[in-house]
PDB file of C-alpha atoms and ligand atoms in Angstrom:
ATOM      1  CA  MET A  24      59.930 -56.739 -34.900  1.00  0.00           C
ATOM      2  CA  THR A  25      61.346 -60.218 -35.126  1.00  0.00           C
ATOM      3  CA  ALA A  26      63.945 -61.787 -32.873  1.00  0.00           C
ATOM      4  CA  GLY A  27      65.223 -65.331 -32.428  1.00  0.00           C
ATOM      5  CA  ASN A  28      68.705 -66.671 -31.533  1.00  0.00           C
ATOM      6  CA  LYS A  29      69.569 -63.093 -30.898  1.00  0.00           C
ATOM      7  CA  ILE A  30      70.935 -60.938 -28.180  1.00  0.00           C
ATOM      8  CA  VAL A  31      68.934 -58.211 -26.503  1.00  0.00           C
ATOM      9  CA  ILE A  32      70.524 -55.194 -24.881  1.00  0.00           C
ATOM     10  CA  MET A  33      68.515 -53.690 -22.054  1.00  0.00           C
ATOM     11  CA  CYS A  34      69.199 -50.960 -19.492  1.00  0.00           C
ATOM     12  CA  PRO A  35      67.867 -51.229 -15.922  1.00  0.00           C
ATOM     13  CA  PRO A  36      65.566 -48.307 -15.048  1.00  0.00           C
ATOM     14  CA  GLN A  37      67.532 -47.214 -11.980  1.00  0.00           C
ATOM     15  CA  TYR A  38      67.774 -43.583 -13.131  1.00  0.00           C
ATOM     16  CA  TYR A  39      64.825 -43.501 -15.512  1.00  0.00           C
ATOM     17  CA  GLN A  40      62.825 -40.338 -14.914  1.00  0.00           C
ATOM     18  CA  ILE A  41      61.039 -37.647 -16.923  1.00  0.00           C
ATOM     19  CA  GLU A  42      63.554 -34.837 -16.542  1.00  0.00           C
ATOM     20  CA  TYR A  43      62.943 -33.037 -19.850  1.00  0.00           C
ATOM     21  CA  GLU A  44      60.331 -33.070 -22.620  1.00  0.00           C
ATOM     22  CA  ILE A  45      61.468 -34.048 -26.123  1.00  0.00           C
ATOM     23  CA  ASN A  46      58.266 -35.726 -27.276  1.00  0.00           C
ATOM     24  CA  PRO A  47      54.613 -34.984 -26.453  1.00  0.00           C
ATOM     25  CA  TRP A  48      54.232 -38.009 -24.135  1.00  0.00           C
ATOM     26  CA  MET A  49      56.846 -36.622 -21.742  1.00  0.00           C
ATOM     27  CA  LYS A  50      55.670 -34.323 -18.922  1.00  0.00           C
ATOM     28  CA  THR A  51      58.210 -33.535 -16.216  1.00  0.00           C
ATOM     29  CA  THR A  52      55.330 -33.441 -13.716  1.00  0.00           C
ATOM     30  CA  ASN A  53      54.412 -37.040 -14.565  1.00  0.00           C
ATOM     31  CA  LYS A  54      56.898 -38.869 -12.362  1.00  0.00           C
ATOM     32  CA  ILE A  55      57.985 -42.470 -12.827  1.00  0.00           C
ATOM     33  CA  ASN A  56      56.824 -44.920 -10.164  1.00  0.00           C
ATOM     34  CA  LYS A  57      60.138 -46.633  -9.363  1.00  0.00           C
ATOM     35  CA  LYS A  58      58.699 -49.832  -7.939  1.00  0.00           C
ATOM     36  CA  LEU A  59      56.337 -50.248 -10.836  1.00  0.00           C
ATOM     37  CA  VAL A  60      58.890 -49.552 -13.552  1.00  0.00           C
ATOM     38  CA  TYR A  61      61.207 -52.165 -12.036  1.00  0.00           C
ATOM     39  CA  ARG A  62      58.375 -54.674 -12.043  1.00  0.00           C
ATOM     40  CA  GLN A  63      57.616 -53.925 -15.694  1.00  0.00           C
ATOM     41  CA  TYR A  64      61.298 -54.225 -16.608  1.00  0.00           C
ATOM     42  CA  GLN A  65      61.781 -57.511 -14.764  1.00  0.00           C
ATOM     43  CA  THR A  66      58.618 -58.992 -16.234  1.00  0.00           C
ATOM     44  CA  LEU A  67      59.793 -58.267 -19.760  1.00  0.00           C
ATOM     45  CA  LYS A  68      63.284 -59.534 -19.023  1.00  0.00           C
ATOM     46  CA  HIS A  69      61.912 -62.835 -17.696  1.00  0.00           C
ATOM     47  CA  ILE A  70      59.732 -63.281 -20.753  1.00  0.00           C
ATOM     48  CA  TYR A  71      62.773 -62.809 -22.977  1.00  0.00           C
ATOM     49  CA  GLN A  72      64.785 -65.293 -20.931  1.00  0.00           C
ATOM     50  CA  LYS A  73      62.019 -67.878 -21.208  1.00  0.00           C
ATOM     51  CA  LEU A  74      62.075 -67.370 -24.966  1.00  0.00           C
ATOM     52  CA  ASN A  75      65.826 -68.112 -24.906  1.00  0.00           C
ATOM     53  CA  LEU A  76      66.968 -64.653 -25.838  1.00  0.00           C
ATOM     54  CA  GLN A  77      70.337 -63.752 -24.422  1.00  0.00           C
ATOM     55  CA  ILE A  78      70.181 -60.521 -22.428  1.00  0.00           C
ATOM     56  CA  PHE A  79      73.011 -58.070 -21.867  1.00  0.00           C
ATOM     57  CA  GLU A  80      72.428 -55.231 -19.438  1.00  0.00           C
ATOM     58  CA  ILE A  81      74.267 -51.966 -19.933  1.00  0.00           C
ATOM     59  CA  GLU A  82      75.057 -49.966 -16.820  1.00  0.00           C
ATOM     60  CA  PRO A  83      72.656 -47.025 -16.458  1.00  0.00           C
ATOM     61  CA  GLN A  84      74.053 -43.512 -16.011  1.00  0.00           C
ATOM     62  CA  LYS A  85      72.524 -41.069 -13.590  1.00  0.00           C
ATOM     63  CA  HIS A  86      72.680 -38.098 -15.968  1.00  0.00           C
ATOM     64  CA  LEU A  87      71.085 -40.014 -18.886  1.00  0.00           C
ATOM     65  CA  PRO A  88      67.515 -40.876 -17.826  1.00  0.00           C
ATOM     66  CA  ASP A  89      66.404 -41.940 -21.342  1.00  0.00           C
ATOM     67  CA  MET A  90      69.211 -44.501 -21.551  1.00  0.00           C
ATOM     68  CA  VAL A  91      66.555 -47.161 -20.854  1.00  0.00           C
ATOM     69  CA  PHE A  92      65.394 -46.781 -24.456  1.00  0.00           C
ATOM     70  CA  THR A  93      68.232 -48.918 -25.812  1.00  0.00           C
ATOM     71  CA  ALA A  94      66.662 -49.403 -29.273  1.00  0.00           C
ATOM     72  CA  ASN A  95      67.781 -45.867 -30.037  1.00  0.00           C
ATOM     73  CA  TYR A  96      71.488 -46.551 -29.585  1.00  0.00           C
ATOM     74  CA  GLY A  97      71.930 -47.624 -33.199  1.00  0.00           C
ATOM     75  CA  SER A  98      71.304 -50.567 -35.491  1.00  0.00           C
ATOM     76  CA  PHE A  99      73.062 -53.836 -36.258  1.00  0.00           C
ATOM     77  CA  HIS A 100      74.175 -54.988 -39.669  1.00  0.00           C
ATOM     78  CA  LYS A 101      75.931 -58.367 -39.653  1.00  0.00           C
ATOM     79  CA  ASP A 102      79.005 -57.908 -37.450  1.00  0.00           C
ATOM     80  CA  LYS A 103      78.682 -54.125 -37.486  1.00  0.00           C
ATOM     81  CA  PHE A 104      76.871 -51.710 -35.216  1.00  0.00           C
ATOM     82  CA  ILE A 105      75.942 -48.355 -36.724  1.00  0.00           C
ATOM     83  CA  VAL A 106      75.860 -46.007 -33.819  1.00  0.00           C
ATOM     84  CA  SER A 107      73.211 -43.285 -33.530  1.00  0.00           C
ATOM     85  CA  ARG A 108      73.586 -39.537 -33.743  1.00  0.00           C
ATOM     86  CA  PHE A 109      70.793 -38.404 -31.500  1.00  0.00           C
ATOM     87  CA  LYS A 110      68.801 -35.331 -32.408  1.00  0.00           C
ATOM     88  CA  TYR A 111      68.520 -33.875 -28.915  1.00  0.00           C
ATOM     89  CA  PRO A 112      71.577 -32.955 -26.828  1.00  0.00           C
ATOM     90  CA  GLN A 113      69.925 -34.532 -23.777  1.00  0.00           C
ATOM     91  CA  ARG A 114      70.475 -37.980 -25.313  1.00  0.00           C
ATOM     92  CA  GLN A 115      73.656 -37.565 -27.358  1.00  0.00           C
ATOM     93  CA  GLU A 116      76.022 -38.919 -24.751  1.00  0.00           C
ATOM     94  CA  GLU A 117      74.140 -42.239 -24.672  1.00  0.00           C
ATOM     95  CA  ALA A 118      75.847 -43.102 -27.954  1.00  0.00           C
ATOM     96  CA  GLU A 119      79.274 -42.992 -26.276  1.00  0.00           C
ATOM     97  CA  TYR A 120      78.264 -45.537 -23.632  1.00  0.00           C
ATOM     98  CA  ALA A 121      76.583 -47.706 -26.256  1.00  0.00           C
ATOM     99  CA  LYS A 122      79.726 -47.724 -28.407  1.00  0.00           C
ATOM    100  CA  ILE A 123      81.949 -48.944 -25.591  1.00  0.00           C
ATOM    101  CA  PHE A 124      79.463 -51.607 -24.491  1.00  0.00           C
ATOM    102  CA  ILE A 125      78.664 -52.974 -27.936  1.00  0.00           C
ATOM    103  CA  LYS A 126      82.284 -52.927 -29.096  1.00  0.00           C
ATOM    104  CA  GLN A 127      83.166 -55.076 -26.141  1.00  0.00           C
ATOM    105  CA  LEU A 128      80.519 -57.589 -27.303  1.00  0.00           C
ATOM    106  CA  GLY A 129      82.578 -58.014 -30.482  1.00  0.00           C
ATOM    107  CA  TYR A 130      80.873 -55.707 -32.973  1.00  0.00           C
ATOM    108  CA  GLU A 131      82.650 -53.270 -35.258  1.00  0.00           C
ATOM    109  CA  ILE A 132      81.401 -49.751 -34.560  1.00  0.00           C
ATOM    110  CA  ILE A 133      80.424 -47.576 -37.525  1.00  0.00           C
ATOM    111  CA  ASP A 134      80.003 -43.814 -37.085  1.00  0.00           C
ATOM    112  CA  LEU A 135      77.854 -41.831 -39.506  1.00  0.00           C
ATOM    113  CA  PRO A 136      79.017 -38.433 -40.832  1.00  0.00           C
ATOM    114  CA  THR A 137      78.231 -35.517 -38.529  1.00  0.00           C
ATOM    115  CA  ASP A 138      75.395 -34.128 -40.667  1.00  0.00           C
ATOM    116  CA  ALA A 139      73.351 -37.294 -40.110  1.00  0.00           C
ATOM    117  CA  VAL A 140      70.678 -37.573 -37.454  1.00  0.00           C
ATOM    118  CA  PHE A 141      69.959 -41.202 -36.730  1.00  0.00           C
ATOM    119  CA  GLU A 142      68.094 -42.808 -33.841  1.00  0.00           C
ATOM    120  CA  GLY A 143      68.825 -46.465 -34.505  1.00  0.00           C
ATOM    121  CA  GLN A 144      66.175 -49.151 -34.378  1.00  0.00           C
ATOM    122  CA  GLY A 145      63.669 -46.514 -33.305  1.00  0.00           C
ATOM    123  CA  ASP A 146      63.533 -45.477 -36.957  1.00  0.00           C
ATOM    124  CA  LEU A 147      65.271 -48.250 -38.892  1.00  0.00           C
ATOM    125  CA  ILE A 148      63.348 -51.495 -39.248  1.00  0.00           C
ATOM    126  CA  ALA A 149      65.178 -54.092 -41.297  1.00  0.00           C
ATOM    127  CA  THR A 150      64.391 -57.648 -42.352  1.00  0.00           C
ATOM    128  CA  GLU A 151      66.309 -59.916 -44.690  1.00  0.00           C
ATOM    129  CA  GLU A 152      64.300 -58.562 -47.619  1.00  0.00           C
ATOM    130  CA  GLN A 153      63.373 -54.979 -46.871  1.00  0.00           C
ATOM    131  CA  ILE A 154      64.613 -52.004 -44.923  1.00  0.00           C
ATOM    132  CA  PHE A 155      62.295 -49.223 -43.786  1.00  0.00           C
ATOM    133  CA  CYS A 156      63.364 -45.985 -42.171  1.00  0.00           C
ATOM    134  CA  GLY A 157      61.153 -43.332 -40.596  1.00  0.00           C
ATOM    135  CA  TYR A 158      62.084 -39.655 -40.919  1.00  0.00           C
ATOM    136  CA  GLY A 159      60.520 -36.293 -40.226  1.00  0.00           C
ATOM    137  CA  PHE A 160      61.035 -35.935 -36.485  1.00  0.00           C
ATOM    138  CA  ARG A 161      64.320 -37.595 -35.508  1.00  0.00           C
ATOM    139  CA  THR A 162      66.302 -39.474 -38.192  1.00  0.00           C
ATOM    140  CA  ASN A 163      66.985 -37.260 -41.229  1.00  0.00           C
ATOM    141  CA  ARG A 164      67.133 -38.071 -44.930  1.00  0.00           C
ATOM    142  CA  LYS A 165      70.883 -37.637 -45.060  1.00  0.00           C
ATOM    143  CA  ALA A 166      71.216 -40.502 -42.629  1.00  0.00           C
ATOM    144  CA  ILE A 167      69.079 -42.677 -44.896  1.00  0.00           C
ATOM    145  CA  LYS A 168      71.459 -41.980 -47.796  1.00  0.00           C
ATOM    146  CA  TYR A 169      74.467 -43.010 -45.707  1.00  0.00           C
ATOM    147  CA  LEU A 170      72.672 -46.093 -44.391  1.00  0.00           C
ATOM    148  CA  GLU A 171      71.839 -47.239 -47.919  1.00  0.00           C
ATOM    149  CA  LYS A 172      75.575 -47.354 -48.617  1.00  0.00           C
ATOM    150  CA  ILE A 173      76.328 -49.359 -45.506  1.00  0.00           C
ATOM    151  CA  TYR A 174      73.469 -51.847 -45.996  1.00  0.00           C
ATOM    152  CA  ASN A 175      74.144 -51.836 -49.744  1.00  0.00           C
ATOM    153  CA  LYS A 176      70.398 -51.888 -50.436  1.00  0.00           C
ATOM    154  CA  PRO A 177      67.707 -49.331 -51.149  1.00  0.00           C
ATOM    155  CA  ILE A 178      65.883 -48.153 -48.019  1.00  0.00           C
ATOM    156  CA  ILE A 179      62.196 -47.325 -48.082  1.00  0.00           C
ATOM    157  CA  GLY A 180      61.888 -43.942 -46.375  1.00  0.00           C
ATOM    158  CA  LEU A 181      58.595 -43.356 -44.568  1.00  0.00           C
ATOM    159  CA  LYS A 182      57.724 -39.803 -43.621  1.00  0.00           C
ATOM    160  CA  LEU A 183      56.081 -39.401 -40.230  1.00  0.00           C
ATOM    161  CA  LYS A 184      53.656 -36.571 -39.549  1.00  0.00           C
ATOM    162  CA  ASP A 185      52.223 -37.002 -36.039  1.00  0.00           C
ATOM    163  CA  PRO A 186      54.524 -35.771 -33.235  1.00  0.00           C
ATOM    164  CA  TYR A 187      53.175 -38.440 -30.863  1.00  0.00           C
ATOM    165  CA  TYR A 188      54.513 -41.092 -33.228  1.00  0.00           C
ATOM    166  CA  TYR A 189      57.932 -39.589 -33.822  1.00  0.00           C
ATOM    167  CA  HIS A 190      59.848 -42.847 -34.328  1.00  0.00           C
ATOM    168  CA  LEU A 191      58.895 -45.495 -36.892  1.00  0.00           C
ATOM    169  CA  ASP A 192      58.739 -48.175 -34.208  1.00  0.00           C
ATOM    170  CA  THR A 193      55.906 -46.323 -32.464  1.00  0.00           C
ATOM    171  CA  CYS A 194      53.573 -46.697 -35.441  1.00  0.00           C
ATOM    172  CA  PHE A 195      54.784 -49.528 -37.704  1.00  0.00           C
ATOM    173  CA  SER A 196      55.298 -53.183 -36.948  1.00  0.00           C
ATOM    174  CA  LEU A 197      56.243 -56.007 -39.297  1.00  0.00           C
ATOM    175  CA  LEU A 198      54.176 -59.024 -38.305  1.00  0.00           C
ATOM    176  CA  LYS A 199      54.882 -61.498 -41.099  1.00  0.00           C
ATOM    177  CA  LYS A 200      56.602 -61.390 -44.478  1.00  0.00           C
ATOM    178  CA  ASP A 201      53.475 -60.115 -46.170  1.00  0.00           C
ATOM    179  CA  THR A 202      51.674 -58.549 -43.210  1.00  0.00           C
ATOM    180  CA  THR A 203      52.281 -55.338 -41.346  1.00  0.00           C
ATOM    181  CA  MET A 204      50.469 -53.406 -38.652  1.00  0.00           C
ATOM    182  CA  ILE A 205      50.373 -49.615 -38.643  1.00  0.00           C
ATOM    183  CA  ASN A 206      48.937 -46.578 -36.953  1.00  0.00           C
ATOM    184  CA  LYS A 207      47.580 -44.951 -40.079  1.00  0.00           C
ATOM    185  CA  GLN A 208      47.394 -41.408 -38.753  1.00  0.00           C
ATOM    186  CA  ALA A 209      51.152 -41.289 -38.222  1.00  0.00           C
ATOM    187  CA  PHE A 210      52.021 -41.375 -41.934  1.00  0.00           C
ATOM    188  CA  THR A 211      51.791 -38.971 -44.848  1.00  0.00           C
ATOM    189  CA  LYS A 212      49.656 -40.072 -47.794  1.00  0.00           C
ATOM    190  CA  GLU A 213      52.728 -40.877 -49.838  1.00  0.00           C
ATOM    191  CA  SER A 214      54.207 -43.051 -47.122  1.00  0.00           C
ATOM    192  CA  LEU A 215      50.926 -44.893 -46.658  1.00  0.00           C
ATOM    193  CA  ASN A 216      50.960 -45.736 -50.343  1.00  0.00           C
ATOM    194  CA  LYS A 217      54.509 -47.015 -50.098  1.00  0.00           C
ATOM    195  CA  ILE A 218      53.455 -49.303 -47.234  1.00  0.00           C
ATOM    196  CA  LYS A 219      50.403 -50.575 -49.107  1.00  0.00           C
ATOM    197  CA  ASN A 220      52.594 -51.405 -52.088  1.00  0.00           C
ATOM    198  CA  GLN A 221      54.939 -53.529 -49.992  1.00  0.00           C
ATOM    199  CA  PHE A 222      52.429 -55.736 -48.185  1.00  0.00           C
ATOM    200  CA  LYS A 223      49.512 -57.998 -48.992  1.00  0.00           C
ATOM    201  CA  LYS A 224      47.823 -57.271 -45.682  1.00  0.00           C
ATOM    202  CA  VAL A 225      47.993 -54.108 -43.577  1.00  0.00           C
ATOM    203  CA  ILE A 226      46.326 -54.161 -40.162  1.00  0.00           C
ATOM    204  CA  ILE A 227      45.237 -50.709 -39.031  1.00  0.00           C
ATOM    205  CA  THR A 228      45.407 -50.182 -35.286  1.00  0.00           C
ATOM    206  CA  ASN A 229      42.663 -48.232 -33.493  1.00  0.00           C
ATOM    207  CA  ASP A 230      42.886 -45.337 -31.011  1.00  0.00           C
ATOM    208  CA  GLN A 231      43.178 -47.583 -28.001  1.00  0.00           C
ATOM    209  CA  ASP A 232      46.008 -49.536 -29.636  1.00  0.00           C
ATOM    210  CA  ASN A 233      47.791 -46.339 -30.629  1.00  0.00           C
ATOM    211  CA  LYS A 234      47.596 -44.872 -27.128  1.00  0.00           C
ATOM    212  CA  SER A 235      49.221 -48.006 -25.765  1.00  0.00           C
ATOM    213  CA  LEU A 236      51.864 -48.099 -28.550  1.00  0.00           C
ATOM    214  CA  ALA A 237      50.712 -51.483 -29.815  1.00  0.00           C
ATOM    215  CA  CYS A 238      53.150 -51.256 -32.729  1.00  0.00           C
ATOM    216  CA  ASN A 239      56.047 -51.097 -30.283  1.00  0.00           C
ATOM    217  CA  ASN A 240      56.028 -54.845 -29.781  1.00  0.00           C
ATOM    218  CA  LEU A 241      58.604 -57.599 -30.150  1.00  0.00           C
ATOM    219  CA  ILE A 242      58.120 -60.840 -32.054  1.00  0.00           C
ATOM    220  CA  VAL A 243      60.124 -63.961 -31.260  1.00  0.00           C
ATOM    221  CA  ASN A 244      59.263 -66.784 -33.645  1.00  0.00           C
ATOM    222  CA  ASN A 245      55.474 -67.058 -33.320  1.00  0.00           C
ATOM    223  CA  THR A 246      55.167 -65.196 -30.022  1.00  0.00           C
ATOM    224  CA  ILE A 247      54.306 -61.517 -29.899  1.00  0.00           C
ATOM    225  CA  ILE A 248      55.042 -59.541 -26.744  1.00  0.00           C
ATOM    226  CA  ILE A 249      52.770 -56.548 -26.750  1.00  0.00           C
ATOM    227  CA  SER A 250      51.236 -53.893 -24.485  1.00  0.00           C
ATOM    228  CA  ALA A 251      48.606 -55.219 -22.080  1.00  0.00           C
ATOM    229  CA  ASP A 252      46.316 -52.335 -22.975  1.00  0.00           C
ATOM    230  CA  ILE A 253      45.634 -53.116 -26.640  1.00  0.00           C
ATOM    231  CA  SER A 254      42.074 -53.617 -27.876  1.00  0.00           C
ATOM    232  CA  SER A 255      40.402 -57.021 -27.883  1.00  0.00           C
ATOM    233  CA  ASN A 256      39.888 -56.534 -31.593  1.00  0.00           C
ATOM    234  CA  LEU A 257      43.644 -56.369 -32.207  1.00  0.00           C
ATOM    235  CA  THR A 258      44.257 -59.294 -29.863  1.00  0.00           C
ATOM    236  CA  ASN A 259      41.855 -61.375 -31.923  1.00  0.00           C
ATOM    237  CA  GLN A 260      43.456 -60.355 -35.199  1.00  0.00           C
ATOM    238  CA  LEU A 261      46.877 -61.371 -33.874  1.00  0.00           C
ATOM    239  CA  LYS A 262      45.510 -64.736 -32.766  1.00  0.00           C
ATOM    240  CA  LEU A 263      44.003 -65.260 -36.197  1.00  0.00           C
ATOM    241  CA  LEU A 264      47.510 -64.771 -37.575  1.00  0.00           C
ATOM    242  CA  LYS A 265      48.518 -67.668 -35.285  1.00  0.00           C
ATOM    243  CA  PHE A 266      50.549 -65.614 -32.841  1.00  0.00           C
ATOM    244  CA  LYS A 267      50.884 -66.560 -29.213  1.00  0.00           C
ATOM    245  CA  VAL A 268      50.092 -63.215 -27.563  1.00  0.00           C
ATOM    246  CA  ILE A 269      51.931 -62.260 -24.364  1.00  0.00           C
ATOM    247  CA  LYS A 270      50.755 -59.012 -22.797  1.00  0.00           C
ATOM    248  CA  VAL A 271      52.872 -56.790 -20.575  1.00  0.00           C
ATOM    249  CA  LYS A 272      51.950 -53.630 -18.685  1.00  0.00           C
ATOM    250  CA  MET A 273      54.208 -50.795 -19.834  1.00  0.00           C
ATOM    251  CA  THR A 274      52.580 -47.744 -18.205  1.00  0.00           C
ATOM    252  CA  GLU A 275      55.796 -46.268 -16.799  1.00  0.00           C
ATOM    253  CA  TYR A 276      57.618 -46.441 -20.120  1.00  0.00           C
ATOM    254  CA  LEU A 277      54.683 -44.852 -21.932  1.00  0.00           C
ATOM    255  CA  LYS A 278      55.299 -41.750 -19.804  1.00  0.00           C
ATOM    256  CA  GLY A 279      58.593 -41.369 -21.669  1.00  0.00           C
ATOM    257  CA  GLY A 280      57.015 -42.078 -25.055  1.00  0.00           C
ATOM    258  CA  GLY A 281      58.189 -45.655 -25.424  1.00  0.00           C
ATOM    259  CA  SER A 282      57.263 -49.277 -24.808  1.00  0.00           C
ATOM    260  CA  ILE A 283      58.495 -52.845 -25.289  1.00  0.00           C
ATOM    261  CA  LYS A 284      60.545 -52.480 -28.457  1.00  0.00           C
ATOM    262  CA  CYS A 285      62.060 -49.167 -27.417  1.00  0.00           C
ATOM    263  CA  ILE A 286      63.668 -50.756 -24.375  1.00  0.00           C
ATOM    264  CA  SER A 287      65.003 -53.755 -26.318  1.00  0.00           C
ATOM    265  CA  LEU A 288      67.947 -53.389 -28.705  1.00  0.00           C
ATOM    266  CA  VAL A 289      68.008 -56.642 -30.666  1.00  0.00           C
ATOM    267  CA  SER A 290      70.963 -57.888 -32.721  1.00  0.00           C
TER     268      SER A 290
HETATM  269  N1  LIG B  19      62.019 -40.354 -24.339  1.00  0.00           N
HETATM  270  C1  LIG B  19      62.628 -41.014 -25.449  1.00  0.00           C
HETATM  271  C2  LIG B  19      62.831 -40.022 -26.586  1.00  0.00           C
HETATM  272  O1  LIG B  19      62.016 -39.179 -26.785  1.00  0.00           O
HETATM  273  C3  LIG B  19      61.797 -42.172 -25.869  1.00  0.00           C
HETATM  274  C4  LIG B  19      62.407 -43.002 -26.955  1.00  0.00           C
HETATM  275  C5  LIG B  19      61.523 -44.115 -27.426  1.00  0.00           C
HETATM  276  N2  LIG B  19      62.214 -45.018 -28.236  1.00  0.00           N
HETATM  277  C6  LIG B  19      61.782 -45.598 -29.371  1.00  0.00           C
HETATM  278  N3  LIG B  19      62.509 -46.518 -29.939  1.00  0.00           N
HETATM  279  N4  LIG B  19      60.667 -45.217 -29.936  1.00  0.00           N
HETATM  280  O2  LIG B  19      63.798 -40.044 -27.285  1.00  0.00           O
END
């Protein structure tokens, strides 16, 4: 995903822990190493600061361990913030904290009707030209209909089929206007065709890249911040596209089923 002259909302991992299992990466027996997760968080934060992104940190809440995954709070549209309606009760209260915090930053808060399920930038990936939205596990199709009205544009719905890649941002990454990168196994045939129709070049990630959530990266101008554990093949392809590649270890966040982009809500 692309960022530049933008704000990033992050949540310190003070209370981040695997306390329930709502995706197949999460195992309550697989505890978070506190020291390590702080190091990973700080490293990413410093990279963002060096790239001149403005960071706002929301106060973590003890009873909301997944609050670190700020990308799921909602999505921005101009001066509006469309707040999520989380699928699982364990995360629903996060939206209330997000609303208060983001309103105070000056955004108008938009609530979706109660029959929508929407998990923010986890599923909605928007550029100036196109808007994609994943569905099948979290965000539902009703939400896509409502979002089309708000964005006043058609949204390309992409159906996800692999429970490990339950949000669009775990398996789809826009690299350039005409180039995307995807984990092919995460999509239905129909969705794959839709993707192929939209882009000149589609980079297919391999198993190693998928296990490290390579698609869950963040792009700022020509720099890509990506998992340290991606394949050398993908690294080379990114360099050929003229990206400066910055690699970050994200092992503790992978235990919760997320990585770089999941912990960065970008305006
Ligand atoms: N444990 C979180 C969940 O299952 C991880 C969310 C990852 N976020 C993302 N944008 N993919 O909801």
